[in-house]
Short mmCIF file of C-alpha atoms in Angstrom, two decimals:
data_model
loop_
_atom_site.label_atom_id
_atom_site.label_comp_id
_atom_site.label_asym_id
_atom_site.label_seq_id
_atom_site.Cartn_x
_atom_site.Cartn_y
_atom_site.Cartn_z
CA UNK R 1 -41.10 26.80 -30.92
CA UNK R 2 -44.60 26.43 -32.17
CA UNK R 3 -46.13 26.74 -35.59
CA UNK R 4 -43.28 24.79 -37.32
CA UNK R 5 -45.73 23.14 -39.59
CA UNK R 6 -48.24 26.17 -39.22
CA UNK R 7 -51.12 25.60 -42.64
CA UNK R 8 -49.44 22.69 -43.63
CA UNK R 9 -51.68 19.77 -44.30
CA UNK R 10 -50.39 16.17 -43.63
CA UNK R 11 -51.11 12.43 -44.48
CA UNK R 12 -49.39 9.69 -42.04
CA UNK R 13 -50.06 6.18 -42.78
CA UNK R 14 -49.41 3.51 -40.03
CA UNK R 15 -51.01 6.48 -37.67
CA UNK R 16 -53.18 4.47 -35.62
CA UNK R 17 -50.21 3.58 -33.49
CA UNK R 18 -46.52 3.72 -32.66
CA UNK R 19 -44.34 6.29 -34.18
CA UNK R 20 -47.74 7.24 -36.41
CA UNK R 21 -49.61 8.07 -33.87
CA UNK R 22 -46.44 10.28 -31.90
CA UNK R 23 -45.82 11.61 -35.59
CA UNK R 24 -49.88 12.82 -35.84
CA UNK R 25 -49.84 14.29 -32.46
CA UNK R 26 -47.10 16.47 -33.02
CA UNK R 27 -47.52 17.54 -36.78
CA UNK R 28 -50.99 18.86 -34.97
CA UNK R 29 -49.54 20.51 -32.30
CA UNK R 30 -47.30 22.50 -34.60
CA UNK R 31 -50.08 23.86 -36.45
CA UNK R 32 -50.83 20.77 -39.46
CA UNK R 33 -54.15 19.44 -40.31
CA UNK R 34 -53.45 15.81 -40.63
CA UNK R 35 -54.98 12.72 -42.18
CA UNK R 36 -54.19 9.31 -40.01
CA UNK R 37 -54.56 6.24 -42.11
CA UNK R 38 -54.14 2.80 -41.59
CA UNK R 39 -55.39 -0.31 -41.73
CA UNK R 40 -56.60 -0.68 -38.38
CA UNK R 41 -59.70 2.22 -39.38
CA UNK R 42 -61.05 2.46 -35.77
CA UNK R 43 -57.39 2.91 -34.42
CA UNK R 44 -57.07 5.58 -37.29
CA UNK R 45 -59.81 7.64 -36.31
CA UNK R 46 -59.39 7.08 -32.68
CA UNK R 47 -55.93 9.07 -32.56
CA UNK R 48 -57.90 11.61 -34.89
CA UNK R 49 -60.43 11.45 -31.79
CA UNK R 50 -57.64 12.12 -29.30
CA UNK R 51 -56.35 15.04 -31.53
CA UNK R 52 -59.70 16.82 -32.31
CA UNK R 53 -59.99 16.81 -28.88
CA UNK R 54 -57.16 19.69 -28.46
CA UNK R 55 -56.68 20.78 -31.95
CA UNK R 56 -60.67 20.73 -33.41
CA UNK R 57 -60.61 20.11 -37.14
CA UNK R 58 -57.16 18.94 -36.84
CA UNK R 59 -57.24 15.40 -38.01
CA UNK R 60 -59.27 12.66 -39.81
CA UNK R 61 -58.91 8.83 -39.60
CA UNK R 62 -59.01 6.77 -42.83
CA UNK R 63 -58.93 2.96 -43.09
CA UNK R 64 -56.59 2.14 -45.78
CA UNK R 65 -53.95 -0.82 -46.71
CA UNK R 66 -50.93 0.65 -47.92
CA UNK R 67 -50.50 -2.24 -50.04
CA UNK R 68 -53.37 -1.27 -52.82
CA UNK R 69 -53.54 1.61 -55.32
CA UNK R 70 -57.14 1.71 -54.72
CA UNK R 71 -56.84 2.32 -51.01
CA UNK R 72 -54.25 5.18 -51.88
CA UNK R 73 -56.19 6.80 -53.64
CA UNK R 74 -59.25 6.98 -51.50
CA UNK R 75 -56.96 7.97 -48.66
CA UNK R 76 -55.62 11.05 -50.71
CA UNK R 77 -58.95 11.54 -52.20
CA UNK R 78 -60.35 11.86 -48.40
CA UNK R 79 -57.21 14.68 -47.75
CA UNK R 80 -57.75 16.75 -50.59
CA UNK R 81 -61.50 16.03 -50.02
CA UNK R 82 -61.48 17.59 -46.00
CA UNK R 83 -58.63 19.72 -45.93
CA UNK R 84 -58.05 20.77 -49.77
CA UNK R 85 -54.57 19.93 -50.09
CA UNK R 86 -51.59 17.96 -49.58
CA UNK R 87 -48.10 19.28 -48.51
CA UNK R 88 -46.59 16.58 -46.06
CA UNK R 89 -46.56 12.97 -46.95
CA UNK R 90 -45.09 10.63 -44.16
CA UNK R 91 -44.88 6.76 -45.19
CA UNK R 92 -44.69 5.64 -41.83
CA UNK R 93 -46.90 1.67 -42.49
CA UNK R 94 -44.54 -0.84 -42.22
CA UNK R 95 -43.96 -4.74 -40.56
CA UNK R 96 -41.07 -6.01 -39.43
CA UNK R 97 -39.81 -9.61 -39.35
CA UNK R 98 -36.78 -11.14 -37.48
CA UNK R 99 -36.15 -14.76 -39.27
CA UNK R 100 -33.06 -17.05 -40.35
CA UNK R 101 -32.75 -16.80 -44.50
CA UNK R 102 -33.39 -20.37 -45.19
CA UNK R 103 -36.59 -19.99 -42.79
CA UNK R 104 -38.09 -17.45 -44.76
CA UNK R 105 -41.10 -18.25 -46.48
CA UNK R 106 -41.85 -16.41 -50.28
CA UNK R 107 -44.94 -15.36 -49.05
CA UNK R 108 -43.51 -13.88 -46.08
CA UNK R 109 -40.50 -11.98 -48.25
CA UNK R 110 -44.01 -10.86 -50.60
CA UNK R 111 -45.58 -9.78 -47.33
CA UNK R 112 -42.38 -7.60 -46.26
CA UNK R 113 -41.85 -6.02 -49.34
CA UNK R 114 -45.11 -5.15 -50.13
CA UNK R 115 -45.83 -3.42 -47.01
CA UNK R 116 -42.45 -1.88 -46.32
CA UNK R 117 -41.53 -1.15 -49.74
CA UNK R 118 -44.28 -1.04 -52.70
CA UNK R 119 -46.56 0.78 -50.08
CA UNK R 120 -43.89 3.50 -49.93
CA UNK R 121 -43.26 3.42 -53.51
CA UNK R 122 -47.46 3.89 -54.07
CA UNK R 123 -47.83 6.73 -51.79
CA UNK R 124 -44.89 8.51 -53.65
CA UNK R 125 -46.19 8.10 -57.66
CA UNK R 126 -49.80 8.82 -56.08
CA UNK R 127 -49.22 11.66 -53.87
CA UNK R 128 -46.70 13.81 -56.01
CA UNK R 129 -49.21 15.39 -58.23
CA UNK R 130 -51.46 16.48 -55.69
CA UNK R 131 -48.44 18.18 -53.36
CA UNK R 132 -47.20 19.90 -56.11
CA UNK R 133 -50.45 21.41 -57.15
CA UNK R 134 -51.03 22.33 -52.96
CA UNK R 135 -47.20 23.60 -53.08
CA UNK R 136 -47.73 26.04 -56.05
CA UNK R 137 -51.21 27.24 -54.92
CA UNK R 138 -50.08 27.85 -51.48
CA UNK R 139 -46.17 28.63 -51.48
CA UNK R 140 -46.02 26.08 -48.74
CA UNK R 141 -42.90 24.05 -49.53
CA UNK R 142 -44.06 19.96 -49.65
CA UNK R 143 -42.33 17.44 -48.22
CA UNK R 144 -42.10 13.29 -48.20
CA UNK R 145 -40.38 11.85 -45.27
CA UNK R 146 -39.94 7.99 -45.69
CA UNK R 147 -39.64 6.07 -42.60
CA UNK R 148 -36.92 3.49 -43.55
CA UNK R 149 -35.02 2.10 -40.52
CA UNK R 150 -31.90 1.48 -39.49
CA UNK R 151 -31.80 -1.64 -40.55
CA UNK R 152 -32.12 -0.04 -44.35
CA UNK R 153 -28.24 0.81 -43.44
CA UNK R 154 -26.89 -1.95 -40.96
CA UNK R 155 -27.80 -5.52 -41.85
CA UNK R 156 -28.45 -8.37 -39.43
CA UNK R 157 -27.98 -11.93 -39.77
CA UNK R 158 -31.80 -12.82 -39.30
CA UNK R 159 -33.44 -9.96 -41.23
CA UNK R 160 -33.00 -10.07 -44.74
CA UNK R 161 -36.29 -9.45 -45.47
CA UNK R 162 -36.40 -6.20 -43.45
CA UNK R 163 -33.19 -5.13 -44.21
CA UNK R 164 -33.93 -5.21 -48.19
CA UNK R 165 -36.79 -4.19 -47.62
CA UNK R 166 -35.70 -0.73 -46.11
CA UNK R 167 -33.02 -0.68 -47.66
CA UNK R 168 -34.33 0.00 -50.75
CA UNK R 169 -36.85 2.93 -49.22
CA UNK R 170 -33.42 4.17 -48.50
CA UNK R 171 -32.69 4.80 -52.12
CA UNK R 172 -36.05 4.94 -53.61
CA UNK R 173 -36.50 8.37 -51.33
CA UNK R 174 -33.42 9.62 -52.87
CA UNK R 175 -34.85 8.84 -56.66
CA UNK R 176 -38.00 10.62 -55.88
CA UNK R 177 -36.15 13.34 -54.70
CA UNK R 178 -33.86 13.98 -57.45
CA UNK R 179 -37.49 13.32 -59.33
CA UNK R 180 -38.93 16.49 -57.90
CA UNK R 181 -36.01 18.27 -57.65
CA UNK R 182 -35.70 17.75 -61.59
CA UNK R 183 -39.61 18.64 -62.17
CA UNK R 184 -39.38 21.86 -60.24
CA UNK R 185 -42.24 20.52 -57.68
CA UNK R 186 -41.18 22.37 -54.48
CA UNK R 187 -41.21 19.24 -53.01
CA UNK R 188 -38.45 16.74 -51.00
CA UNK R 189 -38.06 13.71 -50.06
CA UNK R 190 -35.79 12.50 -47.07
CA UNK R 191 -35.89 9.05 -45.40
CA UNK R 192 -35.97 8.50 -41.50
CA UNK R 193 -34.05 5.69 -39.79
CA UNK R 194 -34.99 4.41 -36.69
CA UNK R 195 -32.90 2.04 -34.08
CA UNK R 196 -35.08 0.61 -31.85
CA UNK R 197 -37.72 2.50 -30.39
CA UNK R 198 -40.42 1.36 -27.78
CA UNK R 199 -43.71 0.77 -30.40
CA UNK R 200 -45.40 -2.43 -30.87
CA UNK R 201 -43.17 -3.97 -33.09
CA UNK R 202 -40.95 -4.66 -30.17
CA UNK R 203 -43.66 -6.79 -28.87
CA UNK R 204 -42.10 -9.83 -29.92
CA UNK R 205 -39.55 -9.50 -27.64
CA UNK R 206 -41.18 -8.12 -24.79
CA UNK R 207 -43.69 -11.18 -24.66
CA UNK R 208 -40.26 -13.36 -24.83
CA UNK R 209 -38.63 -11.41 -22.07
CA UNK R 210 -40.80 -8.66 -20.45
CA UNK R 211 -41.13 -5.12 -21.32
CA UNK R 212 -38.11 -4.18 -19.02
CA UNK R 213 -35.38 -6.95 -19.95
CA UNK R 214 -36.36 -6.74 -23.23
CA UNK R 215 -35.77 -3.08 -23.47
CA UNK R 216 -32.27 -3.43 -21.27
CA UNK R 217 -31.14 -6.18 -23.86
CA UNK R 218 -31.53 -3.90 -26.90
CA UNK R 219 -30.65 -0.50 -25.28
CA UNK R 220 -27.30 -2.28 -24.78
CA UNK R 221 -26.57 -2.46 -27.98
CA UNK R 222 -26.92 1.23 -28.16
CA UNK R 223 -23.89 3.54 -27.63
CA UNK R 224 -26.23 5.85 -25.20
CA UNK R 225 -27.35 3.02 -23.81
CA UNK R 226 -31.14 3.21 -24.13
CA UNK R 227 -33.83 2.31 -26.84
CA UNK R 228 -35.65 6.06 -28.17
CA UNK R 229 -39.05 6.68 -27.68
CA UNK R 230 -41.59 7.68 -30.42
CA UNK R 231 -41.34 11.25 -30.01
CA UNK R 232 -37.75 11.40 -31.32
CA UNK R 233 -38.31 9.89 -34.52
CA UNK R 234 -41.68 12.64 -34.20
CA UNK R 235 -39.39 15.81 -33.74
CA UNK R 236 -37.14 14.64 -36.68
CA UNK R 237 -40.21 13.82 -39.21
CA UNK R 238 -41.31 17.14 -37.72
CA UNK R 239 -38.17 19.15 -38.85
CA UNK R 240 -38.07 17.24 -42.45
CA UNK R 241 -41.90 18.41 -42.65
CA UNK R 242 -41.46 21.58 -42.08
CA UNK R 243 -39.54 24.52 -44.17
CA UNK R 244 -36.89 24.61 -41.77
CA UNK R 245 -35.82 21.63 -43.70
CA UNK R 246 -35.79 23.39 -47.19
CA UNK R 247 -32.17 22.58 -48.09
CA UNK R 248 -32.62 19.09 -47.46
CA UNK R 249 -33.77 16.62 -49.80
CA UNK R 250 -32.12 12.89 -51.09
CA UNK R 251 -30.94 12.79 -47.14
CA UNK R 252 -30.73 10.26 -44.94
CA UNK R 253 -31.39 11.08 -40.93
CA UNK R 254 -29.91 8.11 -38.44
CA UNK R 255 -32.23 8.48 -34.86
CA UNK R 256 -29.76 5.90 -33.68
CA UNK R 257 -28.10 6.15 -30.54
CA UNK R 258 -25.16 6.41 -32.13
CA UNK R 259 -25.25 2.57 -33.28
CA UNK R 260 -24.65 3.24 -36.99
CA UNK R 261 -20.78 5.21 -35.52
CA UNK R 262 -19.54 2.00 -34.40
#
């Protein structure tokens, strides 16, 4: 298939890298203009380098720190500003941190939270009014896809940041969609969860172990065995992006393994 996302415009924060960057590449190839933000700038506009290249006009790259309400609103400002409209927002920014309870430092819950969570939450209140306006002038259906994790549904003994963290993305996408639904915006909101998949924030372990034990040691711990790769959390933002998804909002999608079965 190609065109899924055909004169849809997009903006993906966390894009300079990792499931981001996979996430830009294909919401191009199918046919969206798409603004990559994060705040690595030059990473940003490097993958919007990289897409121009095959798609020309395709893409921009915006510096912006999820965490501030100024930066979000430059970032959509810069959207509306290039490609005249919003219909796809994917939250994709986020940290993660792997740390006993008791080690955990307030400043380092803070740090968690508002990255993973009140970035989320300021991308939502900020971007609604703006997709609704591009949904109604364009009959375009919008669409917010939350990248939560699954770690928002399975908790670990050493994550409690991470897990509330995304956790609560895990609910506040079903809020925002019962928001829309209520306010007759065209638009939905789903949340993404991830196992683990081979970005940078495995990097942790892979400087522990190496790149190939470390991957071995969590793909065990997988019922198919393997860790996933950034394009499959790509093709299912992809599907929540684009109108195929239409009857699907307040939902939850597990790109697991099958860990979350056991």
């Amino acid at each position: 298939m190609t065109g899924r996302v055909e004169g849809k415009i997009a903006l993906v924060t966390g894009g300079a890298q990792g499931l981001g960057e996979a996430t830009a590449h294909m919401l191009a190839r199918e046919g969206a203009r798409v603004a990559i933000t994060d705040i690595n700038e030059k990473g940003a506009q490097a993958v919007a380098e990289a897409i121009n290249a095959k798609h020309p006009g395709a893409a921009i790259g915006v510096g912006h720190d999820v965490t501030k309400e100024t930066d979000w609103t430059f970032a959509l400002d810069e959207a509306l500003r290039v490609f005249g409209g919003l219909h796809v927002l994917v939250n994709n920014a986020g940290i993660g941190l792997t740390k006993d309870l008791e080690d955990i430092t307030l400043d380092e819950w803070r740090t968690v939270h508002a990255i993973d969570l009140d970035g989320v939450f300021l991308g939502c209140k900020l971007a609604v009014s703006h997709m609704a306006k591009t949904v109604a002038a364009t009959g375009l259906g919008g669409s917010i896809v939350n990248i939560s994790s699954i770690s928002g549904i399975i908790a670990g003994h050493n994550m409690a940041a991470y897990n509330s963290a995304k956790a609560a993305v895990r609910h506040l996408s079903k809020s925002v969609a019962l928001y829309c639904a209520r306010k007759g915006y065209g638009i939905r909101s789903n949340s993404v969860h991830p196992v683990f998949i081979a970005t940078p924030i495995l990097d942790p372990l892979v400087q522990r172990y190496g790149k190939e034990e470390a991957y071995a040691k969590l793909g065990r711990q997988v019922p198919l065995g393997t860790i996933g790769q950034p394009d499959d959390i790509a093709y299912a933002v992809l599907y929540l992006a684009s109108d195929e998804s239409r009857f699907v909002t307040g939902a939850e999608l597990k790109v697991d393994g099958g860990i979350s079965a056991m």
